mmCIF file of C-alpha atoms in Angstrom:
data_model
loop_
_atom_site.group_PDB
_atom_site.id
_atom_site.type_symbol
_atom_site.label_atom_id
_atom_site.label_comp_id
_atom_site.label_asym_id
_atom_site.label_seq_id
_atom_site.Cartn_x
_atom_site.Cartn_y
_atom_site.Cartn_z
ATOM 1 C CA MET Z 1 0.854 -9.771 23.802
ATOM 2 C CA SER Z 2 0.482 -11.162 27.268
ATOM 3 C CA GLU Z 3 -2.352 -11.023 29.128
ATOM 4 C CA GLU Z 4 -1.226 -8.115 31.390
ATOM 5 C CA LEU Z 5 -0.549 -5.939 28.302
ATOM 6 C CA ARG Z 6 -4.116 -6.910 27.219
ATOM 7 C CA GLU Z 7 -5.873 -5.814 30.555
ATOM 8 C CA ASN Z 8 -4.085 -2.832 30.627
ATOM 9 C CA GLY Z 9 -5.391 -1.852 26.603
ATOM 10 C CA LYS Z 10 -8.978 -2.461 28.454
ATOM 11 C CA VAL Z 11 -7.934 0.401 30.899
ATOM 12 C CA GLN Z 12 -6.834 2.905 28.603
ATOM 13 C CA GLN Z 13 -9.206 2.385 26.335
ATOM 14 C CA ALA Z 14 -11.606 2.868 28.775
ATOM 15 C CA GLY Z 15 -9.925 6.045 29.931
ATOM 16 C CA PHE Z 16 -10.351 7.241 26.121
ATOM 17 C CA ALA Z 17 -13.114 9.286 26.441
ATOM 18 C CA THR Z 18 -11.881 11.320 29.350
ATOM 19 C CA GLY Z 19 -8.145 11.422 28.479
ATOM 20 C CA GLY Z 20 -5.867 9.188 29.822
ATOM 21 C CA ALA Z 21 -2.888 10.534 31.876
ATOM 22 C CA GLY Z 22 -0.553 9.390 29.197
ATOM 23 C CA LEU Z 23 -2.494 10.725 25.830
ATOM 24 C CA ARG Z 24 -4.362 13.533 27.147
ATOM 25 C CA ALA Z 25 -3.402 16.383 24.569
ATOM 26 C CA THR Z 26 -4.164 13.595 21.780
ATOM 27 C CA SER Z 27 -7.435 12.107 23.372
ATOM 28 C CA GLU Z 28 -8.776 15.925 23.718
ATOM 29 C CA LEU Z 29 -7.478 16.777 20.055
ATOM 30 C CA ILE Z 30 -9.020 13.552 18.537
ATOM 31 C CA ALA Z 31 -12.448 14.196 20.093
ATOM 32 C CA HIS Z 32 -12.429 17.828 18.958
ATOM 33 C CA ALA Z 33 -11.725 17.282 15.441
ATOM 34 C CA ARG Z 34 -14.414 14.832 14.770
ATOM 35 C CA THR Z 35 -16.727 17.256 16.640
ATOM 36 C CA GLU Z 36 -15.893 20.064 14.738
ATOM 37 C CA LEU Z 37 -15.037 18.208 11.325
ATOM 38 C CA SER Z 38 -18.065 16.387 11.225
ATOM 39 C CA ARG Z 39 -20.087 19.394 10.898
ATOM 40 C CA VAL Z 40 -18.126 20.014 7.187
ATOM 41 C CA ILE Z 41 -17.367 16.723 6.428
ATOM 42 C CA SER Z 42 -20.327 14.113 6.150
ATOM 43 C CA GLY Z 43 -19.250 10.589 6.215
ATOM 44 C CA GLN Z 44 -15.401 10.164 5.163
ATOM 45 C CA THR Z 45 -14.569 8.826 8.847
ATOM 46 C CA HIS Z 46 -11.739 6.742 7.845
ATOM 47 C CA ALA Z 47 -10.628 9.287 5.166
ATOM 48 C CA VAL Z 48 -10.674 12.055 7.778
ATOM 49 C CA GLU Z 49 -8.300 9.770 10.563
ATOM 50 C CA GLU Z 50 -6.140 9.140 8.479
ATOM 51 C CA VAL Z 51 -5.291 12.734 7.283
ATOM 52 C CA LEU Z 52 -5.356 14.033 10.932
ATOM 53 C CA ILE Z 53 -2.616 10.807 11.530
ATOM 54 C CA ALA Z 54 -0.414 12.088 8.704
ATOM 55 C CA VAL Z 55 -0.437 15.546 10.705
ATOM 56 C CA LEU Z 56 0.212 13.902 13.786
ATOM 57 C CA CYS Z 57 2.980 11.942 12.004
ATOM 58 C CA GLN Z 58 4.297 15.020 10.573
ATOM 59 C CA GLY Z 59 4.109 13.285 7.101
ATOM 60 C CA HIS Z 60 3.197 13.828 3.856
ATOM 61 C CA ALA Z 61 0.064 12.235 2.335
ATOM 62 C CA LEU Z 62 -1.727 11.642 -1.108
ATOM 63 C CA LEU Z 63 -5.218 11.236 -1.552
ATOM 64 C CA GLU Z 64 -6.613 9.186 -4.186
ATOM 65 C CA GLY Z 65 -10.427 9.723 -5.503
ATOM 66 C CA VAL Z 66 -12.595 10.718 -8.005
ATOM 67 C CA PRO Z 67 -13.434 14.731 -8.218
ATOM 68 C CA GLY Z 68 -15.959 16.312 -5.581
ATOM 69 C CA ILE Z 69 -15.748 14.078 -3.027
ATOM 70 C CA ALA Z 70 -14.342 16.868 -0.514
ATOM 71 C CA LYS Z 71 -10.711 15.921 -0.802
ATOM 72 C CA THR Z 72 -9.973 19.742 -0.777
ATOM 73 C CA LEU Z 73 -12.784 20.611 1.571
ATOM 74 C CA MET Z 74 -11.472 18.125 4.414
ATOM 75 C CA VAL Z 75 -7.617 19.445 3.975
ATOM 76 C CA LYS Z 76 -8.774 23.270 4.448
ATOM 77 C CA THR Z 77 -11.287 22.591 7.201
ATOM 78 C CA LEU Z 78 -8.302 20.750 9.357
ATOM 79 C CA GLY Z 79 -5.578 23.403 8.218
ATOM 80 C CA ARG Z 80 -8.793 25.592 10.200
ATOM 81 C CA LEU Z 81 -9.360 23.333 13.139
ATOM 82 C CA LEU Z 82 -5.572 22.920 14.084
ATOM 83 C CA GLY Z 83 -4.824 26.987 13.646
ATOM 84 C CA LEU Z 84 -2.543 26.574 10.920
ATOM 85 C CA GLY Z 85 -1.960 28.143 7.334
ATOM 86 C CA PHE Z 86 -3.198 26.808 4.219
ATOM 87 C CA GLN Z 87 -2.299 27.324 0.475
ATOM 88 C CA ARG Z 88 -3.619 25.669 -2.551
ATOM 89 C CA VAL Z 89 -1.896 25.183 -5.901
ATOM 90 C CA GLN Z 90 -3.670 23.496 -9.014
ATOM 91 C CA ALA Z 91 -1.179 21.260 -10.532
ATOM 92 C CA THR Z 92 -1.172 21.933 -14.754
ATOM 93 C CA PRO Z 93 0.983 20.470 -17.316
ATOM 94 C CA ASP Z 94 2.681 24.138 -17.789
ATOM 95 C CA LEU Z 95 3.291 24.885 -13.884
ATOM 96 C CA MET Z 96 6.894 25.762 -13.473
ATOM 97 C CA PRO Z 97 9.222 25.341 -10.340
ATOM 98 C CA ALA Z 98 9.043 29.227 -9.534
ATOM 99 C CA ASP Z 99 5.101 28.894 -9.556
ATOM 100 C CA ILE Z 100 5.601 27.112 -6.224
ATOM 101 C CA LEU Z 101 8.492 27.682 -4.949
ATOM 102 C CA GLY Z 102 8.852 31.700 -5.416
ATOM 103 C CA THR Z 103 11.377 33.985 -7.517
ATOM 104 C CA SER Z 104 13.806 36.798 -6.915
ATOM 105 C CA ILE Z 105 12.143 40.120 -8.238
ATOM 106 C CA LEU Z 106 14.335 43.380 -9.315
ATOM 107 C CA ARG Z 107 13.323 45.858 -6.491
ATOM 108 C CA PRO Z 108 12.233 48.967 -8.195
ATOM 109 C CA GLY Z 109 14.793 51.819 -8.454
ATOM 110 C CA THR Z 110 17.981 49.455 -6.998
ATOM 111 C CA ASP Z 111 20.095 46.895 -8.447
ATOM 112 C CA ALA Z 112 19.131 44.444 -5.868
ATOM 113 C CA PHE Z 113 16.731 41.614 -5.890
ATOM 114 C CA THR Z 114 14.187 40.176 -3.119
ATOM 115 C CA PHE Z 115 12.749 36.968 -2.951
ATOM 116 C CA HIS Z 116 8.870 36.724 -3.433
ATOM 117 C CA ALA Z 117 7.807 33.223 -1.527
ATOM 118 C CA GLY Z 118 5.894 31.014 -3.088
ATOM 119 C CA PRO Z 119 2.562 29.146 -1.856
ATOM 120 C CA VAL Z 120 5.133 26.595 -0.237
ATOM 121 C CA PHE Z 121 6.179 28.713 2.533
ATOM 122 C CA THR Z 122 2.861 27.406 4.542
ATOM 123 C CA ASP Z 123 1.819 24.985 6.761
ATOM 124 C CA LEU Z 124 -0.540 22.715 4.830
ATOM 125 C CA LEU Z 125 0.013 22.567 1.064
ATOM 126 C CA LEU Z 126 -2.893 21.222 -0.836
ATOM 127 C CA VAL Z 127 -1.389 19.953 -4.866
ATOM 128 C CA ASP Z 128 -4.394 18.962 -6.447
ATOM 129 C CA GLU Z 129 -3.797 16.281 -9.186
ATOM 130 C CA ILE Z 130 -0.446 16.557 -8.297
ATOM 131 C CA ASN Z 131 -0.011 14.012 -11.260
ATOM 132 C CA ARG Z 132 -1.016 16.811 -13.720
ATOM 133 C CA MET Z 133 2.539 18.531 -12.581
ATOM 134 C CA PRO Z 134 5.386 18.263 -15.212
ATOM 135 C CA PRO Z 135 8.698 16.122 -13.716
ATOM 136 C CA ARG Z 136 10.633 19.127 -13.252
ATOM 137 C CA THR Z 137 8.289 20.703 -10.663
ATOM 138 C CA GLN Z 138 7.510 17.574 -9.241
ATOM 139 C CA ALA Z 139 11.391 17.012 -8.538
ATOM 140 C CA ALA Z 140 11.231 20.763 -7.249
ATOM 141 C CA LEU Z 141 8.666 19.482 -4.500
ATOM 142 C CA LEU Z 142 10.554 16.668 -4.016
ATOM 143 C CA GLU Z 143 13.349 19.082 -2.304
ATOM 144 C CA CYS Z 144 10.594 20.705 -0.400
ATOM 145 C CA MET Z 145 8.869 17.216 0.957
ATOM 146 C CA GLU Z 146 12.089 15.754 1.777
ATOM 147 C CA GLU Z 147 14.501 18.562 2.973
ATOM 148 C CA ARG Z 148 11.808 20.845 4.218
ATOM 149 C CA GLN Z 149 13.386 23.763 2.352
ATOM 150 C CA VAL Z 150 13.411 25.902 -0.573
ATOM 151 C CA THR Z 151 17.192 26.496 -2.686
ATOM 152 C CA SER Z 152 16.658 29.575 -4.530
ATOM 153 C CA ASP Z 153 19.671 31.832 -6.014
ATOM 154 C CA GLY Z 154 21.331 29.601 -3.661
ATOM 155 C CA THR Z 155 20.540 30.253 -0.437
ATOM 156 C CA ARG Z 156 18.457 27.772 1.713
ATOM 157 C CA ARG Z 157 15.095 28.919 2.942
ATOM 158 C CA PRO Z 158 13.711 26.706 5.754
ATOM 159 C CA LEU Z 159 9.910 26.254 5.342
ATOM 160 C CA PRO Z 160 7.582 26.270 8.440
ATOM 161 C CA ALA Z 161 7.827 23.750 10.820
ATOM 162 C CA TRP Z 162 4.664 22.100 10.481
ATOM 163 C CA PHE Z 163 4.946 22.472 6.509
ATOM 164 C CA THR Z 164 3.093 18.866 5.396
ATOM 165 C CA VAL Z 165 1.962 18.535 1.716
ATOM 166 C CA PHE Z 166 -1.633 16.831 1.080
ATOM 167 C CA ALA Z 167 -1.215 15.768 -2.754
ATOM 168 C CA THR Z 168 -4.382 14.694 -4.677
ATOM 169 C CA GLN Z 169 -5.015 12.811 -7.640
ATOM 170 C CA ASN Z 170 -7.667 11.358 -9.963
ATOM 171 C CA PRO Z 171 -7.595 7.546 -10.201
ATOM 172 C CA VAL Z 172 -9.657 7.223 -13.576
ATOM 173 C CA ASP Z 173 -7.879 10.352 -15.816
ATOM 174 C CA PHE Z 174 -4.883 9.689 -17.139
ATOM 175 C CA GLU Z 175 -4.867 11.873 -20.311
ATOM 176 C CA GLY Z 176 -2.109 14.500 -19.793
ATOM 177 C CA THR Z 177 -0.497 13.471 -16.859
ATOM 178 C CA TYR Z 178 2.934 12.509 -15.479
ATOM 179 C CA PRO Z 179 2.946 9.334 -13.266
ATOM 180 C CA LEU Z 180 4.882 9.980 -9.981
ATOM 181 C CA PRO Z 181 8.184 8.063 -9.365
ATOM 182 C CA GLU Z 182 9.137 5.849 -7.409
ATOM 183 C CA ALA Z 183 11.500 8.202 -5.543
ATOM 184 C CA GLN Z 184 8.726 10.439 -4.689
ATOM 185 C CA LEU Z 185 6.039 8.092 -3.749
ATOM 186 C CA ASP Z 186 8.192 6.836 -1.135
ATOM 187 C CA ARG Z 187 8.272 10.435 0.461
ATOM 188 C CA PHE Z 188 4.856 10.341 1.282
ATOM 189 C CA LEU Z 189 4.034 9.021 4.518
ATOM 190 C CA MET Z 190 0.582 7.266 3.165
ATOM 191 C CA LYS Z 191 -1.715 6.966 0.510
ATOM 192 C CA ILE Z 192 -5.410 7.737 1.543
ATOM 193 C CA ARG Z 193 -8.092 6.352 -0.775
ATOM 194 C CA VAL Z 194 -11.160 8.854 -0.501
ATOM 195 C CA SER Z 195 -14.493 7.232 -1.982
ATOM 196 C CA TYR Z 196 -18.177 7.851 -2.236
ATOM 197 C CA PRO Z 197 -20.094 9.060 0.784
ATOM 198 C CA THR Z 198 -22.888 6.456 1.565
ATOM 199 C CA GLU Z 199 -26.628 7.132 -0.109
ATOM 200 C CA ALA Z 200 -27.203 8.590 3.888
ATOM 201 C CA GLU Z 201 -24.216 10.817 3.785
ATOM 202 C CA GLU Z 202 -24.994 12.432 0.802
ATOM 203 C CA LEU Z 203 -28.212 13.042 1.955
ATOM 204 C CA GLN Z 204 -26.921 14.767 4.360
ATOM 205 C CA ILE Z 205 -24.736 16.907 2.052
ATOM 206 C CA LEU Z 206 -27.791 18.067 -0.215
ATOM 207 C CA GLU Z 207 -29.736 19.416 3.061
ATOM 208 C CA ARG Z 208 -26.503 20.910 4.473
ATOM 209 C CA HIS Z 209 -25.997 22.772 1.121
ATOM 210 C CA HIS Z 210 -29.847 23.815 0.739
ATOM 211 C CA ALA Z 211 -29.696 25.321 4.243
ATOM 212 C CA GLY Z 212 -26.404 27.165 3.990
ATOM 213 C CA SER Z 213 -25.932 30.405 2.402
ATOM 214 C CA GLY Z 214 -24.488 29.798 -0.889
ATOM 215 C CA ALA Z 215 -20.969 30.923 0.478
ATOM 216 C CA GLY Z 216 -19.591 27.292 1.207
ATOM 217 C CA LEU Z 217 -20.068 25.105 4.245
ATOM 218 C CA LEU Z 218 -16.583 26.032 5.845
ATOM 219 C CA GLU Z 219 -17.916 30.013 5.592
ATOM 220 C CA ASP Z 220 -20.846 29.227 6.883
ATOM 221 C CA VAL Z 221 -19.589 27.035 10.116
ATOM 222 C CA ALA Z 222 -17.735 28.663 12.872
ATOM 223 C CA ILE Z 223 -14.713 26.070 12.933
ATOM 224 C CA ALA Z 224 -13.271 26.340 17.131
ATOM 225 C CA ALA Z 225 -9.397 25.950 16.710
ATOM 226 C CA ILE Z 226 -7.689 23.620 19.185
ATOM 227 C CA PRO Z 227 -5.640 25.383 22.301
ATOM 228 C CA GLU Z 228 -2.295 26.791 21.297
ATOM 229 C CA GLY Z 229 0.606 23.866 21.915
ATOM 230 C CA MET Z 230 -2.170 21.345 22.080
ATOM 231 C CA LEU Z 231 -0.963 19.782 18.512
ATOM 232 C CA ASP Z 232 2.971 20.246 19.614
ATOM 233 C CA ALA Z 233 1.946 18.105 22.905
ATOM 234 C CA ALA Z 234 -0.309 15.773 20.738
ATOM 235 C CA ARG Z 235 2.590 14.932 18.345
ATOM 236 C CA ALA Z 236 5.278 14.105 21.549
ATOM 237 C CA GLU Z 237 2.456 11.538 23.214
ATOM 238 C CA VAL Z 238 2.763 9.506 20.123
ATOM 239 C CA ARG Z 239 6.252 9.718 19.442
ATOM 240 C CA ALA Z 240 6.282 8.296 22.956
ATOM 241 C CA ILE Z 241 3.670 5.349 22.458
ATOM 242 C CA ARG Z 242 5.609 2.267 23.411
ATOM 243 C CA ILE Z 243 7.015 -0.326 21.395
ATOM 244 C CA GLU Z 244 7.476 -3.976 22.432
ATOM 245 C CA PRO Z 245 11.201 -5.454 21.186
ATOM 246 C CA GLU Z 246 9.393 -8.050 19.657
ATOM 247 C CA LEU Z 247 7.200 -5.265 17.608
ATOM 248 C CA TYR Z 248 10.166 -3.914 16.063
ATOM 249 C CA GLY Z 249 11.006 -7.527 14.460
ATOM 250 C CA TYR Z 250 7.294 -7.795 13.745
ATOM 251 C CA ILE Z 251 7.336 -4.422 11.431
ATOM 252 C CA LEU Z 252 10.330 -5.413 9.869
ATOM 253 C CA SER Z 253 9.613 -8.984 9.067
ATOM 254 C CA LEU Z 254 6.349 -7.310 6.872
ATOM 255 C CA ALA Z 255 8.609 -4.962 5.712
ATOM 256 C CA ARG Z 256 11.252 -7.427 4.383
ATOM 257 C CA ARG Z 257 8.471 -9.658 3.237
ATOM 258 C CA THR Z 258 7.500 -7.540 0.136
ATOM 259 C CA ARG Z 259 10.788 -7.489 -0.871
ATOM 260 C CA GLU Z 260 10.817 -11.304 -1.533
ATOM 261 C CA TRP Z 261 6.748 -12.050 -2.288
ATOM 262 C CA PRO Z 262 6.659 -13.409 -5.730
ATOM 263 C CA THR Z 263 3.978 -10.836 -6.860
ATOM 264 C CA LEU Z 264 5.727 -7.819 -6.408
ATOM 265 C CA LEU Z 265 8.537 -6.274 -8.192
ATOM 266 C CA LEU Z 266 8.990 -3.588 -5.894
ATOM 267 C CA GLY Z 267 8.830 -4.502 -1.806
ATOM 268 C CA ALA Z 268 9.203 -1.837 0.762
ATOM 269 C CA SER Z 269 11.689 0.419 1.431
ATOM 270 C CA PRO Z 270 13.724 1.182 4.971
ATOM 271 C CA ARG Z 271 11.700 4.218 5.008
ATOM 272 C CA ALA Z 272 8.755 2.595 4.647
ATOM 273 C CA ALA Z 273 9.063 0.226 7.610
ATOM 274 C CA LEU Z 274 9.711 3.949 9.336
ATOM 275 C CA SER Z 275 6.903 5.274 8.126
ATOM 276 C CA LEU Z 276 4.968 2.040 9.229
ATOM 277 C CA MET Z 277 5.755 2.481 12.827
ATOM 278 C CA ARG Z 278 5.269 6.066 13.138
ATOM 279 C CA VAL Z 279 1.712 5.384 12.109
ATOM 280 C CA ALA Z 280 0.936 2.365 13.844
ATOM 281 C CA GLN Z 281 1.905 4.643 17.052
ATOM 282 C CA ALA Z 282 -0.863 6.806 15.636
ATOM 283 C CA SER Z 283 -3.232 4.333 15.269
ATOM 284 C CA ALA Z 284 -2.970 3.495 18.995
ATOM 285 C CA ALA Z 285 -3.748 6.723 20.266
ATOM 286 C CA PHE Z 286 -7.043 6.693 18.050
ATOM 287 C CA ASP Z 287 -7.557 3.287 20.313
ATOM 288 C CA GLY Z 288 -6.552 5.441 23.211
ATOM 289 C CA ARG Z 289 -3.443 3.118 23.844
ATOM 290 C CA ASP Z 290 0.039 4.349 24.688
ATOM 291 C CA TYR Z 291 1.668 1.080 23.787
ATOM 292 C CA LEU Z 292 1.713 -0.682 20.510
ATOM 293 C CA VAL Z 293 -0.003 -3.919 19.502
ATOM 294 C CA PRO Z 294 0.299 -6.116 15.965
ATOM 295 C CA ASP Z 295 -3.289 -4.705 15.162
ATOM 296 C CA ASP Z 296 -2.233 -1.264 15.038
ATOM 297 C CA VAL Z 297 0.330 -2.510 12.562
ATOM 298 C CA LYS Z 298 -1.877 -4.608 10.472
ATOM 299 C CA ARG Z 299 -4.321 -1.140 10.087
ATOM 300 C CA ALA Z 300 -1.530 0.648 9.099
ATOM 301 C CA ILE Z 301 0.296 -1.142 6.578
ATOM 302 C CA PRO Z 302 -2.456 -0.343 3.616
ATOM 303 C CA PRO Z 303 -2.392 2.958 3.517
ATOM 304 C CA VAL Z 304 1.417 2.963 4.181
ATOM 305 C CA LEU Z 305 2.196 0.574 1.564
ATOM 306 C CA ARG Z 306 0.178 0.775 -1.166
ATOM 307 C CA HIS Z 307 1.910 2.886 -3.150
ATOM 308 C CA ARG Z 308 5.266 1.799 -2.214
ATOM 309 C CA VAL Z 309 4.815 -1.374 -3.715
ATOM 310 C CA MET Z 310 5.102 -2.504 -7.094
ATOM 311 C CA LEU Z 311 3.384 -5.209 -8.769
ATOM 312 C CA LYS Z 312 4.121 -7.528 -11.426
ATOM 313 C CA PRO Z 313 2.668 -7.658 -14.827
ATOM 314 C CA GLU Z 314 1.417 -10.530 -14.560
ATOM 315 C CA ALA Z 315 0.043 -10.045 -11.075
ATOM 316 C CA GLU Z 316 -1.955 -7.012 -12.768
ATOM 317 C CA LEU Z 317 -3.436 -8.977 -15.257
ATOM 318 C CA GLU Z 318 -4.502 -11.649 -13.156
ATOM 319 C CA GLY Z 319 -6.871 -9.409 -11.439
ATOM 320 C CA PHE Z 320 -4.304 -8.337 -8.756
ATOM 321 C CA ASP Z 321 -3.738 -4.771 -6.422
ATOM 322 C CA ALA Z 322 -1.780 -3.526 -3.893
ATOM 323 C CA ASP Z 323 -4.088 -3.900 -1.163
ATOM 324 C CA ARG Z 324 -4.771 -7.278 -1.908
ATOM 325 C CA VAL Z 325 -1.392 -8.632 -1.874
ATOM 326 C CA LEU Z 326 -0.633 -6.760 1.370
ATOM 327 C CA ALA Z 327 -3.719 -8.662 2.930
ATOM 328 C CA ASP Z 328 -1.881 -11.974 1.720
ATOM 329 C CA VAL Z 329 1.984 -10.727 3.137
ATOM 330 C CA ILE Z 330 -0.267 -9.899 6.326
ATOM 331 C CA ALA Z 331 -1.312 -13.462 6.721
ATOM 332 C CA ALA Z 332 1.973 -14.974 5.817
ATOM 333 C CA VAL Z 333 3.860 -13.349 8.398
ATOM 334 C CA PRO Z 334 3.860 -14.744 12.174
ATOM 335 C CA VAL Z 335 1.955 -12.765 14.764
ATOM 336 C CA PRO Z 336 4.218 -12.495 17.758
ATOM 337 C CA ARG Z 337 2.607 -13.466 20.977
ATOM 338 C CA GLN Z 338 4.539 -12.583 23.839
#
């Protein structure tokens, strides 16, 4: 980028704490979210940031991590912070489409049916252990994620405007699971890896629970919701973040390079390139800038592409994983200098 853009970046960066004019709502939302979420969630800074990015980009997210590391609590707290509705579905091998979409029920004393809405009719839907959901139910959820609607008895019913799916999966337990097909994985804007907390963070968890009432941290802490209209304004600001023409080419080069990479069987789709652009815009907003730089794109690549690329079997045998291959792709694509 030019020296002028770099200098402008320093000005924007300095103005982030007080809310720059171009990103005022976004800056206030991010600062408020960091403060309030840290009262309930210990650590998990990157995961919390990426979950918030998913909401700002109006995209679905897959959270991967072992049980007991606050994945569910993170999404529930976010819903309360943003003033959005929240529903949770525990996926099991016998879960039917009607269990999540809803069903038509005969009204007593009449021959008319009434539609009883399922848990998908909410703002934030948490699907725990989505890979335990049978393929038929996964397919039903796919329409909700892509079309943001439910088709039942020939009638299309729109989902709420803020409808966002957060799905969790356990990376170590594969017994009795149904791996998500590539078509459904591609509908997730990001795959967020949630790791174990540090020793200091885990100590803080113990102290907070010991000092609590026993009802749970979310019940013990009064989370202050953001003002009405702030999320709408923040989303509009993120979408308006400026992208220089050479950065469109950089995003496309990265996505297209994955399709010809020797260790990859499946590369990034055009939808993936679009997701990369949107998440990079949100990353710029977290740095307090109203324009994109190459580093924003680089930061967005692992969460956006790690679940969309497929390694060749021989690459997996050699110890490669998606993040390592994507790091090699980033290193091989020239960074725009203008």
